[in-house]
Structures are given as C-alpha cells and as structure tokens.
mmCIF file of C-alpha atoms and ligand atoms in Angstrom:
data_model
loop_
_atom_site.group_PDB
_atom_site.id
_atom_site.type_symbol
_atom_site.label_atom_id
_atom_site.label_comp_id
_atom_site.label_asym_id
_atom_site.label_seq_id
_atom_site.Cartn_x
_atom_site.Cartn_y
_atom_site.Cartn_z
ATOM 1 C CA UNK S 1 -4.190 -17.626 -15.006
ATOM 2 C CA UNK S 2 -4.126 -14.310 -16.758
ATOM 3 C CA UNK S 3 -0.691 -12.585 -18.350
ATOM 4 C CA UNK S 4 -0.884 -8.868 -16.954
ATOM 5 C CA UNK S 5 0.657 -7.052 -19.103
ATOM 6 C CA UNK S 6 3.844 -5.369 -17.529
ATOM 7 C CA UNK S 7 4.003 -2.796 -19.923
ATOM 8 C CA UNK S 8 0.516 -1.260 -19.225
ATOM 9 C CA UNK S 9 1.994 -1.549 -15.572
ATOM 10 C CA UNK S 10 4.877 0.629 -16.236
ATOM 11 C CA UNK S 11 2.504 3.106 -18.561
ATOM 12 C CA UNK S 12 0.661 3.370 -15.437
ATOM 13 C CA UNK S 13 3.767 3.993 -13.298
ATOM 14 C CA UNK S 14 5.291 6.507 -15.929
ATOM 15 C CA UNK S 15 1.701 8.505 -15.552
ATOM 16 C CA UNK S 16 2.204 8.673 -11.450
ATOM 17 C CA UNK S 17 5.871 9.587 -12.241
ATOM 18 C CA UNK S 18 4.096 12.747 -14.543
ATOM 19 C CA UNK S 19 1.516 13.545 -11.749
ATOM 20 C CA UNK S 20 4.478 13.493 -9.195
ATOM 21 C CA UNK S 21 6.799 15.870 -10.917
ATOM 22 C CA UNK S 22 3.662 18.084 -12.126
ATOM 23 C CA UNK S 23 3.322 18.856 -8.488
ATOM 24 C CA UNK S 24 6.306 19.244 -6.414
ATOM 25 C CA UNK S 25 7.648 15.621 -6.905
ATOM 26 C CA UNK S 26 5.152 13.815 -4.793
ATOM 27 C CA UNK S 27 1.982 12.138 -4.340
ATOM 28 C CA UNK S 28 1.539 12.619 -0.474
ATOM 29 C CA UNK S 29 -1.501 13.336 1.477
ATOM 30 C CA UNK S 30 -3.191 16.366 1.467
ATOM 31 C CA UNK S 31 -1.121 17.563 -1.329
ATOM 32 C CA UNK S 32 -2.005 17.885 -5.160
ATOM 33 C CA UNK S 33 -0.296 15.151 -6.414
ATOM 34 C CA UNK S 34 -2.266 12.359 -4.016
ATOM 35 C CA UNK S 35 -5.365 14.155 -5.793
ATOM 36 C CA UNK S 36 -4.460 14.421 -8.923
ATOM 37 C CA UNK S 37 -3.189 9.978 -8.246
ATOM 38 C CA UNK S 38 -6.890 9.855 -6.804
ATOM 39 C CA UNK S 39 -8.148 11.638 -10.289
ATOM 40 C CA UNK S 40 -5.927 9.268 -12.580
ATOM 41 C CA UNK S 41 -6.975 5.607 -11.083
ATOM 42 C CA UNK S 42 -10.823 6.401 -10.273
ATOM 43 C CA UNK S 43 -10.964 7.174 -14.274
ATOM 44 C CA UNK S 44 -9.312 4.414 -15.196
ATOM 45 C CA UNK S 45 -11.510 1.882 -13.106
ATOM 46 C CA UNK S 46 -14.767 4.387 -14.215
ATOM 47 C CA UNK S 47 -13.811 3.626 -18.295
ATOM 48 C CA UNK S 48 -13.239 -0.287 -17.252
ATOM 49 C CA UNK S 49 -17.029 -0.553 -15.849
ATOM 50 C CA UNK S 50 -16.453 -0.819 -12.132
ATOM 51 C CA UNK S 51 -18.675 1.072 -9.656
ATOM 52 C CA UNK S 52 -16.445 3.507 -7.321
ATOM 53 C CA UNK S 53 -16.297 5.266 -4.859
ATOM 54 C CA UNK S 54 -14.275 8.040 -3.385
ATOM 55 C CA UNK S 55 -14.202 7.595 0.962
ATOM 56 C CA UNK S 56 -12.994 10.662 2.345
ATOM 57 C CA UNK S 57 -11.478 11.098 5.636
ATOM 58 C CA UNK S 58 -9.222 12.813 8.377
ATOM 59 C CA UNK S 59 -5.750 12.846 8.584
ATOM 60 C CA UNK S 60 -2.660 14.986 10.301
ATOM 61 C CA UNK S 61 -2.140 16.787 7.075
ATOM 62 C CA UNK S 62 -5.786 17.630 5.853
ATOM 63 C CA UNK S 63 -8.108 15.642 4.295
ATOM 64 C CA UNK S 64 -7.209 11.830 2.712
ATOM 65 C CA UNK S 65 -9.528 9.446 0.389
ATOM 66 C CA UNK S 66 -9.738 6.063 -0.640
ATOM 67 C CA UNK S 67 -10.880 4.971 -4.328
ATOM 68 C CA UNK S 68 -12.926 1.727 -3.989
ATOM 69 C CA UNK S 69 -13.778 0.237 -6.787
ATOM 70 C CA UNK S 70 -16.488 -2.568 -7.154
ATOM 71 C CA UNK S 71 -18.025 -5.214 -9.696
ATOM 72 C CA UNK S 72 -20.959 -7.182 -7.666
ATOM 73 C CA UNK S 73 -20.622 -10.764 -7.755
ATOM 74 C CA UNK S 74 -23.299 -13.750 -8.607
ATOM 75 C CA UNK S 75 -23.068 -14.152 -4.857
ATOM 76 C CA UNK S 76 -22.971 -10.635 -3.238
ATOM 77 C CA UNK S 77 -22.521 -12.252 -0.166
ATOM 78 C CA UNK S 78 -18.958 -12.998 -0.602
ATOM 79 C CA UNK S 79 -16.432 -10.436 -1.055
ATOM 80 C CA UNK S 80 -12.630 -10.687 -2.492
ATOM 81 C CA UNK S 81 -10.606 -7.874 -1.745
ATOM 82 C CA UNK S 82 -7.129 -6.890 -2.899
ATOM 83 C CA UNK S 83 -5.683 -3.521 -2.411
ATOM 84 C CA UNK S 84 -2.702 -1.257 -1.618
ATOM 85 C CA UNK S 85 -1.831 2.508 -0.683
ATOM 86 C CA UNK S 86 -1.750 5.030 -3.385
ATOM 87 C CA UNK S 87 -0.098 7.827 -1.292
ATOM 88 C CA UNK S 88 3.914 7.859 -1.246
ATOM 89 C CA UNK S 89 6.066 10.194 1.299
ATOM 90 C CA UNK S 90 6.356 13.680 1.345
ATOM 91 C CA UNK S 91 10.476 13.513 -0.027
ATOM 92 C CA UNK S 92 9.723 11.561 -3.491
ATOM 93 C CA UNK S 93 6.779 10.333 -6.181
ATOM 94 C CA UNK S 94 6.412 6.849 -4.368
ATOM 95 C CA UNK S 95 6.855 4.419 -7.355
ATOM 96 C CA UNK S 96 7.917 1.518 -5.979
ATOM 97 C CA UNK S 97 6.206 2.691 -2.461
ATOM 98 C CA UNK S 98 3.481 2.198 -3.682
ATOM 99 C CA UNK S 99 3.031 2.975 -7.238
ATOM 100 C CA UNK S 100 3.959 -0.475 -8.360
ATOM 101 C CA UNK S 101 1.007 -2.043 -5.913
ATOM 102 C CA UNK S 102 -1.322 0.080 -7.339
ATOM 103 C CA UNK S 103 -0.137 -0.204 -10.725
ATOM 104 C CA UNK S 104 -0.485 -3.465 -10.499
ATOM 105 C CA UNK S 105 -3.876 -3.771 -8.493
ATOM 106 C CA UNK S 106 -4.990 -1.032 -11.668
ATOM 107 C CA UNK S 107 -3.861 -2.806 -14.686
ATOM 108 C CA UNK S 108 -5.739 -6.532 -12.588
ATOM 109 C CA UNK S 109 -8.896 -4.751 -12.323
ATOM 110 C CA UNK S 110 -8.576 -3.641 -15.987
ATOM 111 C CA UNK S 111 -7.733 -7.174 -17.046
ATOM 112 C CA UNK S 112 -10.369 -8.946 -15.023
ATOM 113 C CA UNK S 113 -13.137 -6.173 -16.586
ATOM 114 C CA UNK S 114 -11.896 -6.998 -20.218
ATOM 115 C CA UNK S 115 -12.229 -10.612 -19.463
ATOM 116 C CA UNK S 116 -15.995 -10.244 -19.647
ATOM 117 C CA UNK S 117 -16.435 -12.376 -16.760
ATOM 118 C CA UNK S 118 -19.059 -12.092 -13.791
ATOM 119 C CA UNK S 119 -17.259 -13.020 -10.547
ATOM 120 C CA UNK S 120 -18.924 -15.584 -8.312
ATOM 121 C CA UNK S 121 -17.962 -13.346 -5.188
ATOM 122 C CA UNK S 122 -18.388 -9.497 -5.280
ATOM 123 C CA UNK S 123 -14.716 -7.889 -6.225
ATOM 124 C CA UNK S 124 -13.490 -5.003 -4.890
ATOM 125 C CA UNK S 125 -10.685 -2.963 -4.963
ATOM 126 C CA UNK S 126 -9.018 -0.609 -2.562
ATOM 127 C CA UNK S 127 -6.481 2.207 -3.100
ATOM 128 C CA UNK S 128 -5.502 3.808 0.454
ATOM 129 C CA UNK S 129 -4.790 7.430 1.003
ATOM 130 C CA UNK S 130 -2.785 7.944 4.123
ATOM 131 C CA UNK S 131 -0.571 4.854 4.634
ATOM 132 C CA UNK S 132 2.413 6.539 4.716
ATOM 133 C CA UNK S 133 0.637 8.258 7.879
ATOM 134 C CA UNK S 134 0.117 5.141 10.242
ATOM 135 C CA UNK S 135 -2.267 3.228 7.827
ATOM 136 C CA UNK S 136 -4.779 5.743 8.383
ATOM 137 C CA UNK S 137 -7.509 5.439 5.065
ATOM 138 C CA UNK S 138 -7.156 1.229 5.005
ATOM 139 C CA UNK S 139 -8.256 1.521 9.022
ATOM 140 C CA UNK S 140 -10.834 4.190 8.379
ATOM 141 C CA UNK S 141 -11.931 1.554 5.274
ATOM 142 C CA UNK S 142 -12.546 -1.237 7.848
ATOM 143 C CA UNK S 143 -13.492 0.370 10.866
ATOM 144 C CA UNK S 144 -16.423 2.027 8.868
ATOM 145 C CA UNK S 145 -17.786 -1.188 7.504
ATOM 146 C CA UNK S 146 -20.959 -2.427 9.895
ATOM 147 C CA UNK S 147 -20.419 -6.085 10.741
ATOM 148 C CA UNK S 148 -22.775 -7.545 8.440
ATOM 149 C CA UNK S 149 -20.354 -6.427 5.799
ATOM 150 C CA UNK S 150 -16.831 -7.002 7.255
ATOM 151 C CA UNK S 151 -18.610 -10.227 7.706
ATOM 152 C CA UNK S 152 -18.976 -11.172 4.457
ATOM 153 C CA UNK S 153 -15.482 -10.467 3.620
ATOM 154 C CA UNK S 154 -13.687 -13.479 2.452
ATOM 155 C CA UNK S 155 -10.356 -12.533 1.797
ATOM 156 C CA UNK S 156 -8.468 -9.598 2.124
ATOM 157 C CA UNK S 157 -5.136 -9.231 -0.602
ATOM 158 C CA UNK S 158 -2.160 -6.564 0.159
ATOM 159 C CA UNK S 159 0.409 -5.257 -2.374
ATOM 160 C CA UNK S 160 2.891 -2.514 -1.049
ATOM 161 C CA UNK S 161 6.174 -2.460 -2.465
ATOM 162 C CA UNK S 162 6.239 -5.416 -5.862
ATOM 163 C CA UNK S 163 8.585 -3.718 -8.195
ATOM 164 C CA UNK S 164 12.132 -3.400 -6.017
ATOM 165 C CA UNK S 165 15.145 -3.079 -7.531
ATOM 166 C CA UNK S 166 17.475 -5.395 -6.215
ATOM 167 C CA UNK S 167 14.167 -7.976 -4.858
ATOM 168 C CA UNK S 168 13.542 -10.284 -2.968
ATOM 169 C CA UNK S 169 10.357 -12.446 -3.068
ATOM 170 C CA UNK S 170 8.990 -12.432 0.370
ATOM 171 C CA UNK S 171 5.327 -14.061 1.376
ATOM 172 C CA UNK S 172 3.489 -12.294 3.941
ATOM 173 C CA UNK S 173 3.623 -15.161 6.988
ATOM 174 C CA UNK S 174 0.118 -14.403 7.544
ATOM 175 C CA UNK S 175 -2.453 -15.997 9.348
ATOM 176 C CA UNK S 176 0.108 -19.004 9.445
ATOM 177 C CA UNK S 177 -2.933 -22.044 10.711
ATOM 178 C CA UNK S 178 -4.122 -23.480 7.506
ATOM 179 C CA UNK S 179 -4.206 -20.293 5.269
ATOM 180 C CA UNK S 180 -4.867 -21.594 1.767
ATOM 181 C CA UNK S 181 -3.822 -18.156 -0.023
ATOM 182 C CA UNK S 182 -0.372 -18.098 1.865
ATOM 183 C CA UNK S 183 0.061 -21.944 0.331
ATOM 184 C CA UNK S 184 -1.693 -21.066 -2.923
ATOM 185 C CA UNK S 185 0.991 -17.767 -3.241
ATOM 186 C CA UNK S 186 4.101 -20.267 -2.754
ATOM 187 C CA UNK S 187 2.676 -22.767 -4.654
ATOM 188 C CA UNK S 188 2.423 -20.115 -7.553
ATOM 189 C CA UNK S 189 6.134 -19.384 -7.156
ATOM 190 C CA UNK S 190 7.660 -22.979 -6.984
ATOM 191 C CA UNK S 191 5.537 -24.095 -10.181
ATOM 192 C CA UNK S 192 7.574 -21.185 -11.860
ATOM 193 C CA UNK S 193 10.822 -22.042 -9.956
ATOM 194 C CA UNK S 194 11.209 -18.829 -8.153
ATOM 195 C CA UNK S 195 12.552 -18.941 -4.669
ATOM 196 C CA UNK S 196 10.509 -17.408 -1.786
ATOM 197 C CA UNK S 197 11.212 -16.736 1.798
ATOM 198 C CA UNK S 198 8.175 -15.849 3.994
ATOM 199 C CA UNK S 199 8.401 -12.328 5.942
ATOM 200 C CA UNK S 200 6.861 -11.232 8.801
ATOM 201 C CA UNK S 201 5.041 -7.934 8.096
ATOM 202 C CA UNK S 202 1.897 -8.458 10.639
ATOM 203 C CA UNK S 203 2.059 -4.278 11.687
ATOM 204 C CA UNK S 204 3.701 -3.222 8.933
ATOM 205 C CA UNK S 205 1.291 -2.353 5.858
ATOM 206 C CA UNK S 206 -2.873 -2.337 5.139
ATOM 207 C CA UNK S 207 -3.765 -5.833 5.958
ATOM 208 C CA UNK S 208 -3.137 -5.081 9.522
ATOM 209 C CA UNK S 209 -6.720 -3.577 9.484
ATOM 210 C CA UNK S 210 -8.290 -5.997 8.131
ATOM 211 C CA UNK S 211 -6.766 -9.016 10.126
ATOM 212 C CA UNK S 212 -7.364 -6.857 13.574
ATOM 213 C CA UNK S 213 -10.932 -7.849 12.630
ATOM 214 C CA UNK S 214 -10.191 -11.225 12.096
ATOM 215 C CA UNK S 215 -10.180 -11.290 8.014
ATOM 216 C CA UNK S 216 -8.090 -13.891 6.288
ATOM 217 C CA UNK S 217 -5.329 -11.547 4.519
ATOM 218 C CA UNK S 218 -2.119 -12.686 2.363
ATOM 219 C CA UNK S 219 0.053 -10.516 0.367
ATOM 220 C CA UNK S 220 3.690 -10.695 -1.264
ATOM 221 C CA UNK S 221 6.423 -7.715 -0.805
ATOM 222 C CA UNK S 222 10.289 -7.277 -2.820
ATOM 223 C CA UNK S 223 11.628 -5.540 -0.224
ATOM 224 C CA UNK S 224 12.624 -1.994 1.390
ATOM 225 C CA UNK S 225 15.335 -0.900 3.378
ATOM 226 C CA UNK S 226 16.426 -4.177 4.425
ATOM 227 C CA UNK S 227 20.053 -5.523 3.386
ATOM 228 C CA UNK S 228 20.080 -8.724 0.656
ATOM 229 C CA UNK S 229 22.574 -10.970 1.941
ATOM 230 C CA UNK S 230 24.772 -13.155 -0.067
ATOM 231 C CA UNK S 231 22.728 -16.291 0.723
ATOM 232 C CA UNK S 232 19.797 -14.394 -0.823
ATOM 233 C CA UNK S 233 21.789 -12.891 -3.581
ATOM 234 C CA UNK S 234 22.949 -16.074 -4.474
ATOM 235 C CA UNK S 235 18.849 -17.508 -5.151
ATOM 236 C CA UNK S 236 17.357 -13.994 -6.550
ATOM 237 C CA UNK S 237 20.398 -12.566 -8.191
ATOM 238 C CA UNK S 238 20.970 -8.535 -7.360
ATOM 239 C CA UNK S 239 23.514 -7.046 -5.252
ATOM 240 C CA UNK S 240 24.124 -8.568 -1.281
ATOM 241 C CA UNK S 241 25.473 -6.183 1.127
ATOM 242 C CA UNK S 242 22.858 -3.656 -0.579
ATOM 243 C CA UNK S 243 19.047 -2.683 0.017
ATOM 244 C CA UNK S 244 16.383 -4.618 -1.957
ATOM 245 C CA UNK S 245 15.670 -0.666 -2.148
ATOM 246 C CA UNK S 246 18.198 1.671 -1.951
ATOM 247 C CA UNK S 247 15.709 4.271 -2.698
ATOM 248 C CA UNK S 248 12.773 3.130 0.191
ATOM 249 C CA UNK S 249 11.349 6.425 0.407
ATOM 250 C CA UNK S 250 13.576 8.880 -0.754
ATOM 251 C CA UNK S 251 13.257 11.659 -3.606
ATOM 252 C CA UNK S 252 15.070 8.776 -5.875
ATOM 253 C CA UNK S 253 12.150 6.280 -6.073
ATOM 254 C CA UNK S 254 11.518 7.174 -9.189
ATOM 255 C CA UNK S 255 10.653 5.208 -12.414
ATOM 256 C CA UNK S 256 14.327 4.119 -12.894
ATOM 257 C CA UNK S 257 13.856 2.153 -9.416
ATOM 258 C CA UNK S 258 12.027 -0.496 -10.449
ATOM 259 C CA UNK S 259 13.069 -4.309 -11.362
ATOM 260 C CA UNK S 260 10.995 -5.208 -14.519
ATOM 261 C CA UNK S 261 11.181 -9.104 -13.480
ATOM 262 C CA UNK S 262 9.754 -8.188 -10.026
ATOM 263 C CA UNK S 263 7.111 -5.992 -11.418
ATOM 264 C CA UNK S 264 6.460 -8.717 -13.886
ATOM 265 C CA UNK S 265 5.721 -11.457 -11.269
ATOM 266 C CA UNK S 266 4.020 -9.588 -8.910
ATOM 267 C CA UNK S 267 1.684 -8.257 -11.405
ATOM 268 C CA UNK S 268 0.995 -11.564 -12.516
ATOM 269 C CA UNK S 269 0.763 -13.441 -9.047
ATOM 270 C CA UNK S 270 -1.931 -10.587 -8.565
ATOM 271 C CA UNK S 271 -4.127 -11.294 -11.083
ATOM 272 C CA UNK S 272 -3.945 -15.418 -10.450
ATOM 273 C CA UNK S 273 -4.628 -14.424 -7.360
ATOM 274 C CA UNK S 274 -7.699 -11.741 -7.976
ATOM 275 C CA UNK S 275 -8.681 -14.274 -11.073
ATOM 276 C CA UNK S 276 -9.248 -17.275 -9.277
ATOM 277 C CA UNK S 277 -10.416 -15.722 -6.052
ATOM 278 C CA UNK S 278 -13.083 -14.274 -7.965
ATOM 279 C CA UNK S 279 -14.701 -17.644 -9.003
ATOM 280 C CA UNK S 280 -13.445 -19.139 -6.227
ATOM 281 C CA UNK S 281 -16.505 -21.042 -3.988
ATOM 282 C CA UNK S 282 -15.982 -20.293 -0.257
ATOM 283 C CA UNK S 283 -19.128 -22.137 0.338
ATOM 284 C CA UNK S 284 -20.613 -21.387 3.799
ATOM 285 C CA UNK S 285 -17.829 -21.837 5.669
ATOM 286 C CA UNK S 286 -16.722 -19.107 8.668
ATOM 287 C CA UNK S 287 -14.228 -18.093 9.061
ATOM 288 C CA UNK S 288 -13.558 -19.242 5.103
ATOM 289 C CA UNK S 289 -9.690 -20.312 4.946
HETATM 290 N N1 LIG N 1 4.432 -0.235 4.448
HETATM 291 C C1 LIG N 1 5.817 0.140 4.290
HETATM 292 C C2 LIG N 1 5.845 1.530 3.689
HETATM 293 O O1 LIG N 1 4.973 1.910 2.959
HETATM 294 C C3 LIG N 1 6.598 -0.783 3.425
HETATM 295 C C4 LIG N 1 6.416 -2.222 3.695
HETATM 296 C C5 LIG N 1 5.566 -2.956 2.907
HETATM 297 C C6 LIG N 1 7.082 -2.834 4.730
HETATM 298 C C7 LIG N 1 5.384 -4.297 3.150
HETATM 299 C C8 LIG N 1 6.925 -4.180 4.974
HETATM 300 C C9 LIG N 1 6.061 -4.890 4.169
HETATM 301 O O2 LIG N 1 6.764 2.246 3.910
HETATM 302 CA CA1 CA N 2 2.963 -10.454 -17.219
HETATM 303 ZN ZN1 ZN N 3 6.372 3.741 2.502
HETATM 304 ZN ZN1 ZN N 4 4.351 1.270 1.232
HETATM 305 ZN ZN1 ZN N 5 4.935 -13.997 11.815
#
C-alpha cells in the first residue's frame, strides 16, 4: 500500500484555508470561495494527467459543480469511485467538513498518477458541490448517469469528515451482507492496531446516492458533533465528555482543527483503498461485492 504523504495533505488544506479567508471565510455554494476550491483541485488533477470534468448544476443558492476527474482503465468496463464534497457551510472555510476528504481524495489521485500505473478498472474521482445543501451535486452525479454506466460501477468510496480533532475511527456499516470493502477497511485498521467502531451514516453523506441505486459503497468518518465518551476516550485517546469536533461547522473549523494522526490514517486507508481497488479484478460478477 502507498504512504500518502500527510504533509502534501495539509499543504492542500492550508491552500483551501487561503481561498476561504480570500473570500469572506468560506467555500460555500454559489459563493467565490466554492469557485475559486473548484479552480484549485481541477488544476491540480489537470497537471497530474487525469481527464476532468466540471458538471454544473442547480441549487437553492445559484449554480453548484462537481470536478470529476478520470484515468480510463485496461477494462473500461469497470469503474472505482471514491469521492467527497468540496463545499463547506456558509459560517466557516470547511476544513475538516470537508477539506480533509478532499485533501485527501486530491493528494490519492496525485499519488496513484505518479505511480505510473494503468488501473485495471477505470478510476474516477468525485468532488461534490452542494452537500452541505441536502447532497445535491453527488445526487445530480448519479441520477445523470444512463444505466449502462451506473452499471458498470463497481464500487463507490466516501470521505467526509477524516481529519477531527478529538477522533474517533468509525466504519461506515454499509451494505452490511458480505461487503468485502467494509471487511477490507477493518481489516486495514486491526493490522495497524487501531480500534474501530462501525457507524451508521446510511442518509447522512454522498454515498447515499449511489447506494439508492444499488452501488456497493464503504467509507470511514472521525466524527462531528457527537460526544466521545470515556469508553471511547479510553481506546482513541482525546477528550470524553467533548465533540470528536467541537468546531462541526462553525466559523472555527479552521486549519488548527485538525488531528494530524487522523488525517494521517485516513489519508492512507484512502489510497490502500483507491490503490488496490484499482487493480482489483471484479471479474463478471453483479452485483460485484
Ligand atoms: N455529511 C455531514 C456534513 O457534511 C457530516 C457527516 C459525515 C456525518 C459522515 C456523518 C457521517 O455535515
Ligand atoms: Ca501517510
Ligand atoms: Zn457539513
Ligand atoms: Zn461533510
Ligand atoms: Zn446500519
């Protein structure tokens, strides 16, 4: 599995925290900071190689867009997916919520481009406009695909929320009947020793799209406004009695909210994840697990 490098993470999170504060402290939709987060992460992916693409669509406050970014796989078939909302509330720059998925999502697709490999399955990833909305750009993602394409989509991966400052390791319960990522993402943390607890986030964040239609999806999450009790304080370290984030969307989710460990792990559970999944031979199976 690849090391992602958790300081190119942060560089990337320090460049969202610039964009924020150049334009009224916030990256929301329909405002100049979700374009200017749009500008900074479709030239990164451009100057790494990957074909993208900017979806537009309609929202309550104007105008939203995905960035899609693609490399086309030996079997274009197939498709991995991994993605997670680039747009934070109106009150704050949205660094944890959500800069530290796509941070992390960004610095992956990087990685995997400098690796020189060809994936077996096409890879493709999506930064949603509009989450903080009602999940608007990841549904107007899916619900434009025709069949034949949400078809051939093997796996869908969802990062919101990987860098919080008091974590928790939670597992998206996903898709609980035989899902091989769920068991491959626990897996990942026992080898390293790190406690997990599964989490129940079904409505909650962009998979929900893609699983309405019946996509395998799997994703990991720190933690918001829930409290850390002392049982889980006494596995992940932090503070019980507090929020994994104190500062779950408000004008203090800045850089300085952010756990480097978290960020660390997630970052690298991504790209083992995006990595493998890549090569990865689903066969002809449907649904693939
Ligand atoms: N989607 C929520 C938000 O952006 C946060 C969240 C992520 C909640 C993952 C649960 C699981 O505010
Ligand atoms: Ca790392
Ligand atoms: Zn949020
Ligand atoms: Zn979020
Ligand atoms: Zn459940």
């Amino acid at each position: 599995d690849p090391d992602i490098s958790v300081a190119n993470v942060q560089s990337h999170l320090t460049q969202l925290q610039s964009i924020a504060t150049a334009n009224g402290g916030n990256r929301y939709t329909g405002r100049s900071g979700y374009q200017a987060s749009v500008d900074y992460v479709k030239g990164k992916l451009d100057a790494a190689g990957y074909s993208t693409q900017v979806q537009s669509f309609s929202t309550s406050s104007g105008t939203s867009y995905n960035v899609i970014a693609t490399k086309v796989g030996s079997d274009p078939n197939s498709v991995v997916m991994a993605g997670g909302h680039l747009d934070s509330v109106s009150v704050g720059p949205g660094i944890n919520d959500n800069g530290s998925g796509s941070a992390a999502l960004l610095e992956t697709a990087i990685a995997y481009a400098a690796s020189g490999q060809t994936p077996k399955n096409t890879l493709r990833f999506g930064f949603w406009g509009a989450e903080e909305l009602g999940l608007v750009g990841s549904k107007a993602y899916a619900a434009s695909l025709p069949a034949s394409e949400k078809d051939k989509i093997r796996l869908y991966l969802n990062f919101d929320m990987i860098g919080s400052p008091n974590p928790g390791y939670f597992v998206y319960d996903d898709n609980p009947a035989g899902n091989a990522v769920r068991d491959e993402i626990t897996a990942w943390y026992d080898a390293k020793g790190i406690p997990w607890e599964y989490i129940d986030v079904q409505g909650r964040s962009d998979h929900a799209a893609f699983r309405s239609y019946g996509i395998p999806t799997a994703g990991i999450f720190s933690g918001a406004e829930g409290i850390k009790s002392s049982a889980q304080a006494s596995k992940w370290g932090g503070t019980a009695g507090q929020a994994f984030d104190p500062c779950y969307h408000r004008s203090c989710d800045t850089t300085a909210n952010l756990n480097a460990t978290s960020l660390d792990r997630g970052a690298d559970l991504i790209g083992a994840l995006v990595f493998r999944h890549a090569a990865k031979d689903y066969g002809t199976s449907t649904p693939p697990p």
